[in-house]
Amino acid sequence: MKRGVGVFGLVLILSATIASAGENPVLGTWKLKSFVREVSATGERYNQAGEHPNGYLSYSSDGRMYAIITWDNRIKPHDVAPTDEERAKLHRTLAAYAGTYTLDAEKVIHHVDISWNEAWTGTDQVRFYKLDGNTLTITTAPNKSPADGREGRSILVWEKGQSHTPVR
């Protein structure tokens, strides 16, 4: 009898986990389509990461997330070990972090535990989201841009990635 109750309890816990994963609208991997920065003082909008930025954003059912973004037209180092100048240019054209996330009806909070910019590690990054089919628009809370220091917000448009079956 005790074993039956234990198994039933486990099934209930697993069912709740599966149900909450099904109710999570951002679950999965998203590919970056555009990255626009809007300056608060002027309303100016520009493509902070170039016309064709690259990136992925992923939310998993275990509550983990990661984001990696690279700018358009990044330099290619002349060797496997970049020079100091090449390394600096590569660093300036990259943003990446990972952590856990909390989701509600209109915002997702990224609890950063590792980052390209150590100033972000240990912080909560508030993101407002809107879903339209396979398109996810993420807008940051107002912040100073790591690229130029101006106050504003970033508007990132992501497209849901296609399912991928791992090769064995």
PDB file of C-alpha atoms in Angstrom:
ATOM      1  CA  MET A   1       0.000   0.000   0.000  1.00  0.00           C
ATOM      2  CA  LYS A   2       2.785   2.430   0.934  1.00  0.00           C
ATOM      3  CA  ARG A   3       4.526   1.705  -2.348  1.00  0.00           C
ATOM      4  CA  GLY A   4       1.305   2.428  -4.277  1.00  0.00           C
ATOM      5  CA  VAL A   5       0.862   5.750  -2.479  1.00  0.00           C
ATOM      6  CA  GLY A   6       4.506   6.655  -3.203  1.00  0.00           C
ATOM      7  CA  VAL A   7       4.154   5.819  -6.900  1.00  0.00           C
ATOM      8  CA  PHE A   8       0.874   7.755  -7.070  1.00  0.00           C
ATOM      9  CA  GLY A   9       2.574  10.764  -5.443  1.00  0.00           C
ATOM     10  CA  LEU A  10       5.436  10.574  -7.942  1.00  0.00           C
ATOM     11  CA  VAL A  11       2.970  10.421 -10.844  1.00  0.00           C
ATOM     12  CA  LEU A  12       1.180  13.517  -9.487  1.00  0.00           C
ATOM     13  CA  ILE A  13       4.474  15.417  -9.182  1.00  0.00           C
ATOM     14  CA  LEU A  14       5.561  14.420 -12.700  1.00  0.00           C
ATOM     15  CA  SER A  15       2.123  15.316 -14.097  1.00  0.00           C
ATOM     16  CA  ALA A  16       2.315  18.774 -12.514  1.00  0.00           C
ATOM     17  CA  THR A  17       5.807  19.280 -13.957  1.00  0.00           C
ATOM     18  CA  ILE A  18       4.691  18.193 -17.423  1.00  0.00           C
ATOM     19  CA  ALA A  19       1.567  20.386 -17.231  1.00  0.00           C
ATOM     20  CA  SER A  20       3.548  23.454 -16.179  1.00  0.00           C
ATOM     21  CA  ALA A  21       6.042  22.829 -18.990  1.00  0.00           C
ATOM     22  CA  GLY A  22       3.100  22.725 -21.430  1.00  0.00           C
ATOM     23  CA  GLU A  23       1.766  26.011 -20.049  1.00  0.00           C
ATOM     24  CA  ASN A  24       5.128  27.766 -20.489  1.00  0.00           C
ATOM     25  CA  PRO A  25       4.760  29.802 -23.701  1.00  0.00           C
ATOM     26  CA  VAL A  26       8.476  30.673 -24.001  1.00  0.00           C
ATOM     27  CA  LEU A  27       9.766  27.109 -23.565  1.00  0.00           C
ATOM     28  CA  GLY A  28      12.195  26.052 -26.273  1.00  0.00           C
ATOM     29  CA  THR A  29      14.928  27.567 -28.420  1.00  0.00           C
ATOM     30  CA  TRP A  30      14.557  30.860 -30.275  1.00  0.00           C
ATOM     31  CA  LYS A  31      16.739  32.280 -33.071  1.00  0.00           C
ATOM     32  CA  LEU A  32      17.477  36.006 -33.153  1.00  0.00           C
ATOM     33  CA  LYS A  33      15.969  37.922 -36.082  1.00  0.00           C
ATOM     34  CA  SER A  34      16.585  41.554 -35.059  1.00  0.00           C
ATOM     35  CA  PHE A  35      18.106  43.618 -32.253  1.00  0.00           C
ATOM     36  CA  VAL A  36      16.991  47.255 -32.108  1.00  0.00           C
ATOM     37  CA  ARG A  37      18.118  49.745 -29.482  1.00  0.00           C
ATOM     38  CA  GLU A  38      15.837  52.679 -28.617  1.00  0.00           C
ATOM     39  CA  VAL A  39      17.495  55.649 -26.884  1.00  0.00           C
ATOM     40  CA  SER A  40      15.295  57.102 -24.112  1.00  0.00           C
ATOM     41  CA  ALA A  41      16.340  60.742 -24.501  1.00  0.00           C
ATOM     42  CA  THR A  42      15.744  61.013 -28.252  1.00  0.00           C
ATOM     43  CA  GLY A  43      13.619  58.043 -29.340  1.00  0.00           C
ATOM     44  CA  GLU A  44      16.374  57.210 -31.848  1.00  0.00           C
ATOM     45  CA  ARG A  45      16.276  53.568 -32.968  1.00  0.00           C
ATOM     46  CA  TYR A  46      19.217  51.732 -34.446  1.00  0.00           C
ATOM     47  CA  ASN A  47      20.353  48.177 -35.099  1.00  0.00           C
ATOM     48  CA  GLN A  48      22.772  47.814 -32.213  1.00  0.00           C
ATOM     49  CA  ALA A  49      24.120  44.479 -33.446  1.00  0.00           C
ATOM     50  CA  GLY A  50      24.049  45.277 -37.175  1.00  0.00           C
ATOM     51  CA  GLU A  51      21.540  44.385 -39.870  1.00  0.00           C
ATOM     52  CA  HIS A  52      21.900  40.620 -39.439  1.00  0.00           C
ATOM     53  CA  PRO A  53      22.800  39.724 -35.846  1.00  0.00           C
ATOM     54  CA  ASN A  54      23.066  36.101 -34.755  1.00  0.00           C
ATOM     55  CA  GLY A  55      21.900  34.574 -31.532  1.00  0.00           C
ATOM     56  CA  TYR A  56      19.947  32.019 -29.605  1.00  0.00           C
ATOM     57  CA  LEU A  57      17.734  32.240 -26.552  1.00  0.00           C
ATOM     58  CA  SER A  58      16.637  29.074 -24.832  1.00  0.00           C
ATOM     59  CA  TYR A  59      14.269  28.342 -21.968  1.00  0.00           C
ATOM     60  CA  SER A  60      14.188  24.805 -20.597  1.00  0.00           C
ATOM     61  CA  SER A  61      11.538  23.038 -18.540  1.00  0.00           C
ATOM     62  CA  ASP A  62      13.973  22.713 -15.609  1.00  0.00           C
ATOM     63  CA  GLY A  63      13.933  26.508 -15.162  1.00  0.00           C
ATOM     64  CA  ARG A  64      17.290  27.240 -16.826  1.00  0.00           C
ATOM     65  CA  MET A  65      17.914  29.708 -19.637  1.00  0.00           C
ATOM     66  CA  TYR A  66      20.745  31.005 -21.771  1.00  0.00           C
ATOM     67  CA  ALA A  67      21.176  33.811 -24.276  1.00  0.00           C
ATOM     68  CA  ILE A  68      24.027  34.337 -26.713  1.00  0.00           C
ATOM     69  CA  ILE A  69      24.128  37.150 -29.256  1.00  0.00           C
ATOM     70  CA  THR A  70      26.811  38.061 -31.768  1.00  0.00           C
ATOM     71  CA  TRP A  71      26.888  41.165 -33.918  1.00  0.00           C
ATOM     72  CA  ASP A  72      26.729  41.145 -37.702  1.00  0.00           C
ATOM     73  CA  ASN A  73      30.062  41.103 -39.597  1.00  0.00           C
ATOM     74  CA  ARG A  74      32.292  39.992 -36.721  1.00  0.00           C
ATOM     75  CA  ILE A  75      35.980  39.855 -37.462  1.00  0.00           C
ATOM     76  CA  LYS A  76      37.623  36.515 -38.073  1.00  0.00           C
ATOM     77  CA  PRO A  77      40.975  36.262 -36.260  1.00  0.00           C
ATOM     78  CA  HIS A  78      44.036  35.526 -38.358  1.00  0.00           C
ATOM     79  CA  ASP A  79      44.873  32.560 -36.119  1.00  0.00           C
ATOM     80  CA  VAL A  80      43.253  30.262 -33.571  1.00  0.00           C
ATOM     81  CA  ALA A  81      44.666  32.488 -30.821  1.00  0.00           C
ATOM     82  CA  PRO A  82      43.398  36.022 -31.521  1.00  0.00           C
ATOM     83  CA  THR A  83      45.676  38.991 -31.017  1.00  0.00           C
ATOM     84  CA  ASP A  84      44.771  41.320 -28.141  1.00  0.00           C
ATOM     85  CA  GLU A  85      43.195  43.757 -30.624  1.00  0.00           C
ATOM     86  CA  GLU A  86      41.172  40.975 -32.274  1.00  0.00           C
ATOM     87  CA  ARG A  87      40.116  39.621 -28.864  1.00  0.00           C
ATOM     88  CA  ALA A  88      38.861  43.103 -27.826  1.00  0.00           C
ATOM     89  CA  LYS A  89      36.857  43.462 -31.066  1.00  0.00           C
ATOM     90  CA  LEU A  90      35.340  40.005 -30.600  1.00  0.00           C
ATOM     91  CA  HIS A  91      34.405  40.796 -26.988  1.00  0.00           C
ATOM     92  CA  ARG A  92      32.702  44.064 -28.020  1.00  0.00           C
ATOM     93  CA  THR A  93      30.515  42.153 -30.495  1.00  0.00           C
ATOM     94  CA  LEU A  94      29.212  39.491 -28.117  1.00  0.00           C
ATOM     95  CA  ALA A  95      26.696  39.249 -25.310  1.00  0.00           C
ATOM     96  CA  ALA A  96      26.102  35.982 -23.494  1.00  0.00           C
ATOM     97  CA  TYR A  97      24.706  34.882 -20.171  1.00  0.00           C
ATOM     98  CA  ALA A  98      22.872  32.030 -18.473  1.00  0.00           C
ATOM     99  CA  GLY A  99      20.948  31.374 -15.305  1.00  0.00           C
ATOM    100  CA  THR A 100      17.464  30.545 -14.133  1.00  0.00           C
ATOM    101  CA  TYR A 101      14.239  32.327 -15.000  1.00  0.00           C
ATOM    102  CA  THR A 102      10.894  33.284 -13.505  1.00  0.00           C
ATOM    103  CA  LEU A 103       7.933  33.728 -15.836  1.00  0.00           C
ATOM    104  CA  ASP A 104       4.599  35.503 -15.458  1.00  0.00           C
ATOM    105  CA  ALA A 105       1.938  36.664 -17.912  1.00  0.00           C
ATOM    106  CA  GLU A 106       3.920  39.594 -19.342  1.00  0.00           C
ATOM    107  CA  LYS A 107       7.505  39.404 -18.151  1.00  0.00           C
ATOM    108  CA  VAL A 108      10.312  36.962 -17.699  1.00  0.00           C
ATOM    109  CA  ILE A 109      13.080  37.636 -15.212  1.00  0.00           C
ATOM    110  CA  HIS A 110      16.504  36.188 -15.976  1.00  0.00           C
ATOM    111  CA  HIS A 111      18.403  35.425 -12.753  1.00  0.00           C
ATOM    112  CA  VAL A 112      21.956  35.603 -14.121  1.00  0.00           C
ATOM    113  CA  ASP A 113      24.550  33.271 -12.612  1.00  0.00           C
ATOM    114  CA  ILE A 114      27.183  33.430 -15.383  1.00  0.00           C
ATOM    115  CA  SER A 115      27.827  36.186 -17.908  1.00  0.00           C
ATOM    116  CA  TRP A 116      30.158  37.630 -20.562  1.00  0.00           C
ATOM    117  CA  ASN A 117      30.049  40.823 -18.485  1.00  0.00           C
ATOM    118  CA  GLU A 118      30.753  40.026 -14.840  1.00  0.00           C
ATOM    119  CA  ALA A 119      28.717  43.121 -13.851  1.00  0.00           C
ATOM    120  CA  TRP A 120      25.588  41.144 -14.824  1.00  0.00           C
ATOM    121  CA  THR A 121      26.461  38.015 -12.807  1.00  0.00           C
ATOM    122  CA  GLY A 122      24.214  37.820  -9.751  1.00  0.00           C
ATOM    123  CA  THR A 123      21.665  40.288 -11.154  1.00  0.00           C
ATOM    124  CA  ASP A 124      18.060  39.951 -12.256  1.00  0.00           C
ATOM    125  CA  GLN A 125      17.450  41.073 -15.844  1.00  0.00           C
ATOM    126  CA  VAL A 126      13.782  42.002 -16.391  1.00  0.00           C
ATOM    127  CA  ARG A 127      12.432  41.296 -19.869  1.00  0.00           C
ATOM    128  CA  PHE A 128       8.925  42.015 -21.133  1.00  0.00           C
ATOM    129  CA  TYR A 129       7.666  39.592 -23.749  1.00  0.00           C
ATOM    130  CA  LYS A 130       4.946  39.273 -26.379  1.00  0.00           C
ATOM    131  CA  LEU A 131       4.180  36.175 -28.397  1.00  0.00           C
ATOM    132  CA  ASP A 132       2.711  36.172 -31.889  1.00  0.00           C
ATOM    133  CA  GLY A 133       2.695  32.647 -33.318  1.00  0.00           C
ATOM    134  CA  ASN A 134       6.338  31.575 -33.658  1.00  0.00           C
ATOM    135  CA  THR A 135       7.634  35.100 -32.964  1.00  0.00           C
ATOM    136  CA  LEU A 136       8.769  36.201 -29.514  1.00  0.00           C
ATOM    137  CA  THR A 137       9.473  39.900 -28.938  1.00  0.00           C
ATOM    138  CA  ILE A 138      11.556  40.657 -25.867  1.00  0.00           C
ATOM    139  CA  THR A 139      11.898  44.238 -24.629  1.00  0.00           C
ATOM    140  CA  THR A 140      14.324  45.066 -21.853  1.00  0.00           C
ATOM    141  CA  ALA A 141      13.564  47.319 -18.935  1.00  0.00           C
ATOM    142  CA  PRO A 142      15.276  50.704 -19.370  1.00  0.00           C
ATOM    143  CA  ASN A 143      19.034  50.349 -18.907  1.00  0.00           C
ATOM    144  CA  LYS A 144      22.403  51.738 -19.878  1.00  0.00           C
ATOM    145  CA  SER A 145      23.741  50.070 -22.988  1.00  0.00           C
ATOM    146  CA  PRO A 146      26.965  48.102 -22.370  1.00  0.00           C
ATOM    147  CA  ALA A 147      27.987  49.195 -25.892  1.00  0.00           C
ATOM    148  CA  ASP A 148      27.675  53.001 -25.564  1.00  0.00           C
ATOM    149  CA  GLY A 149      26.406  53.796 -22.049  1.00  0.00           C
ATOM    150  CA  ARG A 150      23.248  55.597 -23.250  1.00  0.00           C
ATOM    151  CA  GLU A 151      19.968  55.010 -21.399  1.00  0.00           C
ATOM    152  CA  GLY A 152      17.362  53.145 -23.397  1.00  0.00           C
ATOM    153  CA  ARG A 153      15.802  49.787 -24.039  1.00  0.00           C
ATOM    154  CA  SER A 154      16.536  46.930 -26.391  1.00  0.00           C
ATOM    155  CA  ILE A 155      13.882  45.266 -28.533  1.00  0.00           C
ATOM    156  CA  LEU A 156      14.827  41.788 -29.708  1.00  0.00           C
ATOM    157  CA  VAL A 157      12.730  39.718 -32.082  1.00  0.00           C
ATOM    158  CA  TRP A 158      13.194  35.943 -31.959  1.00  0.00           C
ATOM    159  CA  GLU A 159      11.737  33.137 -34.061  1.00  0.00           C
ATOM    160  CA  LYS A 160      10.955  29.713 -32.631  1.00  0.00           C
ATOM    161  CA  GLY A 161      13.599  27.205 -33.691  1.00  0.00           C
ATOM    162  CA  GLN A 162      12.715  24.042 -35.512  1.00  0.00           C
ATOM    163  CA  SER A 163      12.823  20.809 -33.531  1.00  0.00           C
ATOM    164  CA  HIS A 164      16.128  19.029 -33.877  1.00  0.00           C
ATOM    165  CA  THR A 165      16.749  15.336 -33.472  1.00  0.00           C
ATOM    166  CA  PRO A 166      20.273  14.692 -32.181  1.00  0.00           C
ATOM    167  CA  VAL A 167      22.519  12.601 -34.430  1.00  0.00           C
ATOM    168  CA  ARG A 168      23.728   9.415 -32.792  1.00  0.00           C
TER     169      ARG A 168
END
